[in-house]
Amino acid sequence: MAKKVILSGMQPTGRLHLGNFEGALANWVALQNDYDMYCCIVDWHSLTERYKDLASLDDDIVQMAIDYLAAGLDPHKVAIFIQSQVKEHAELHLLLSMITPTPWLERVPSYKEKSEKLGLDSYGFLGYGLLQAADILIYRADFVPVGKDQLPHIELSREIARRFNGLYGEVFPEPQAKLTKVPEVPGIDGNKMSKSYSNEIAIADTPEVTADKLKKMFTDPEKLRKGDPGRPEICPVFTLHKIYTPHEQLAEIDRDCRSGELGCVADKKHLAESINKALDPIRQKRRELEANLGYVNDVLAEGAKRARARAQETMAMVREKMHLR
Ligand code: TRP
């Protein structure tokens, strides 16, 4: 039986951090054997916000592709490609724009929030959700692995698929979100790890930088020095231990933190060792890829070729149904 199709996408934010890795990338790697998978670096989407800041866009794309490969996405199994290299996304976006009522786009929560907060008012930004629908539908994807925040976008994609199929005939399956269990990954300041908070540990950071960042990490504010009892349940350092430190060591850390015997300085050193050990093979691979950008660019070109083949198949069906040549 043919494998089901997965489309996933990420904006090119450059070097990925632990939150991106645990939240998305690790899931993609786990799915790649069982699905026909397309992983898209959505550079056009990023233009909605960074249209004045494009000098580093290409480098951000390449650094992200390096992280994908270093984390274990296998380019023989997954088409890894740049959205703007597959122009069919734009054609489908245009055709779908003719059948999409503007209120559907105006009520997308991310549109409402960001247009107010960031003052974004472009036509392209209003179409953000529609462009995402085109990304998904052009591969006739069955599943889209996303976090909860993206559910309204997937719902919009389904509504648009239904409307197209109803007007012109069946082309698109209705894509389902594949909700992934995302561990909470706190950043250095205790808030959710995010590039926009500048609180991240990057996959690309060296072991030394990682340890230095952890030294500054927020802990239980009532544990000021070794000897004070701490509360692991509210400590972001402990949350990271739960992800990166071997589980059989957690009970001891928990106990010694609570008793005061374990101080934060030593505890953070331990965490740095755990994280650095977990990331070591990925960082090693990353360095090899950075020294071999020709290969990374070949992977992106090959991925675009495979994506294009599937996208062109879909567009042939779409044009036929719409009586377009
Ligand atoms: N909106 C997604 C995000 O902010 C990015 C994205 C664009 C996407 N197109 C996609 C995600 C298609 C999944 C599928 O993360």
PDB file of N, CA and C and ligand atoms in Angstrom, residues 7-11 42 45 83 128 131-132 135-136 144-146 149-150 153-154, ligand 1:
ATOM      1  N   LEU A   7       3.361  16.513   5.186  1.00  0.00           N
ATOM      2  CA  LEU A   7       4.046  17.755   4.859  1.00  0.00           C
ATOM      3  C   LEU A   7       4.332  18.477   6.155  1.00  0.00           C
ATOM      4  N   SER A   8       5.550  18.915   6.332  1.00  0.00           N
ATOM      5  CA  SER A   8       5.837  19.731   7.511  1.00  0.00           C
ATOM      6  C   SER A   8       6.581  20.981   7.058  1.00  0.00           C
ATOM      7  N   GLY A   9       6.491  22.014   7.864  1.00  0.00           N
ATOM      8  CA  GLY A   9       7.122  23.268   7.476  1.00  0.00           C
ATOM      9  C   GLY A   9       7.633  24.034   8.672  1.00  0.00           C
ATOM     10  N   MET A  10       8.699  24.773   8.453  1.00  0.00           N
ATOM     11  CA  MET A  10       9.240  25.641   9.498  1.00  0.00           C
ATOM     12  C   MET A  10       9.758  26.910   8.843  1.00  0.00           C
ATOM     13  N   GLN A  11       9.553  28.026   9.517  1.00  0.00           N
ATOM     14  CA  GLN A  11      10.131  29.268   8.995  1.00  0.00           C
ATOM     15  C   GLN A  11      11.643  29.258   9.208  1.00  0.00           C
ATOM     16  N   VAL A  42       9.929  27.301   4.891  1.00  0.00           N
ATOM     17  CA  VAL A  42       8.956  28.223   4.289  1.00  0.00           C
ATOM     18  C   VAL A  42       9.484  29.665   4.294  1.00  0.00           C
ATOM     19  N   HIS A  45       6.808  32.503   3.735  1.00  0.00           N
ATOM     20  CA  HIS A  45       6.091  32.883   4.964  1.00  0.00           C
ATOM     21  C   HIS A  45       6.900  33.867   5.801  1.00  0.00           C
ATOM     22  N   GLN A  83      10.682  26.336   0.129  1.00  0.00           N
ATOM     23  CA  GLN A  83       9.371  26.648  -0.459  1.00  0.00           C
ATOM     24  C   GLN A  83       9.494  27.431  -1.771  1.00  0.00           C
ATOM     25  N   TYR A 128      -1.360  34.680   4.930  1.00  0.00           N
ATOM     26  CA  TYR A 128      -0.439  33.730   5.565  1.00  0.00           C
ATOM     27  C   TYR A 128      -1.054  32.326   5.679  1.00  0.00           C
ATOM     28  N   LEU A 131      -1.500  30.657   2.287  1.00  0.00           N
ATOM     29  CA  LEU A 131      -0.238  30.144   1.740  1.00  0.00           C
ATOM     30  C   LEU A 131       0.126  28.826   2.427  1.00  0.00           C
ATOM     31  N   GLN A 132      -0.130  28.756   3.721  1.00  0.00           N
ATOM     32  CA  GLN A 132       0.134  27.506   4.438  1.00  0.00           C
ATOM     33  C   GLN A 132      -0.784  26.399   3.911  1.00  0.00           C
ATOM     34  N   ASP A 135       0.720  25.167   0.804  1.00  0.00           N
ATOM     35  CA  ASP A 135       1.880  24.298   1.099  1.00  0.00           C
ATOM     36  C   ASP A 135       1.428  22.860   1.349  1.00  0.00           C
ATOM     37  N   ILE A 136       0.342  22.753   2.090  1.00  0.00           N
ATOM     38  CA  ILE A 136      -0.114  21.428   2.526  1.00  0.00           C
ATOM     39  C   ILE A 136      -0.846  20.723   1.385  1.00  0.00           C
ATOM     40  N   VAL A 144      -0.203  16.589   8.916  1.00  0.00           N
ATOM     41  CA  VAL A 144       0.723  17.694   9.136  1.00  0.00           C
ATOM     42  C   VAL A 144       1.133  17.669  10.606  1.00  0.00           C
ATOM     43  N   PRO A 145       2.393  17.353  10.897  1.00  0.00           N
ATOM     44  CA  PRO A 145       2.816  17.310  12.298  1.00  0.00           C
ATOM     45  C   PRO A 145       3.032  18.725  12.826  1.00  0.00           C
ATOM     46  N   VAL A 146       2.229  19.108  13.799  1.00  0.00           N
ATOM     47  CA  VAL A 146       2.301  20.481  14.317  1.00  0.00           C
ATOM     48  C   VAL A 146       2.011  20.515  15.806  1.00  0.00           C
ATOM     49  N   ASP A 149      -0.606  25.327  18.601  1.00  0.00           N
ATOM     50  CA  ASP A 149      -0.784  26.682  18.091  1.00  0.00           C
ATOM     51  C   ASP A 149      -1.151  26.698  16.608  1.00  0.00           C
ATOM     52  N   GLN A 150      -0.843  25.607  15.890  1.00  0.00           N
ATOM     53  CA  GLN A 150      -1.078  25.596  14.449  1.00  0.00           C
ATOM     54  C   GLN A 150      -2.436  25.002  14.062  1.00  0.00           C
ATOM     55  N   HIS A 153      -4.722  26.812  11.642  1.00  0.00           N
ATOM     56  CA  HIS A 153      -4.237  26.820  10.253  1.00  0.00           C
ATOM     57  C   HIS A 153      -4.596  25.518   9.534  1.00  0.00           C
ATOM     58  N   ILE A 154      -4.514  24.416  10.256  1.00  0.00           N
ATOM     59  CA  ILE A 154      -4.838  23.125   9.627  1.00  0.00           C
ATOM     60  C   ILE A 154      -6.341  23.056   9.358  1.00  0.00           C
TER      61      ILE A 154
HETATM   62  N1  TRP B   1       2.859  28.495  10.260  1.00  0.00           N
HETATM   63  C1  TRP B   1       3.895  27.548  10.543  1.00  0.00           C
HETATM   64  C2  TRP B   1       4.644  28.029  11.803  1.00  0.00           C
HETATM   65  O1  TRP B   1       4.595  29.182  12.139  1.00  0.00           O
HETATM   66  C3  TRP B   1       4.892  27.424   9.412  1.00  0.00           C
HETATM   67  C4  TRP B   1       4.310  26.755   8.206  1.00  0.00           C
HETATM   68  C5  TRP B   1       4.128  27.294   6.994  1.00  0.00           C
HETATM   69  C6  TRP B   1       3.859  25.412   8.138  1.00  0.00           C
HETATM   70  N2  TRP B   1       3.613  26.371   6.125  1.00  0.00           N
HETATM   71  C7  TRP B   1       3.451  25.226   6.795  1.00  0.00           C
HETATM   72  C8  TRP B   1       3.774  24.384   9.074  1.00  0.00           C
HETATM   73  C9  TRP B   1       2.911  23.998   6.386  1.00  0.00           C
HETATM   74  C10 TRP B   1       3.244  23.153   8.653  1.00  0.00           C
HETATM   75  C11 TRP B   1       2.823  22.994   7.326  1.00  0.00           C
HETATM   76  O2  TRP B   1       5.293  27.236  12.438  1.00  0.00           O
END
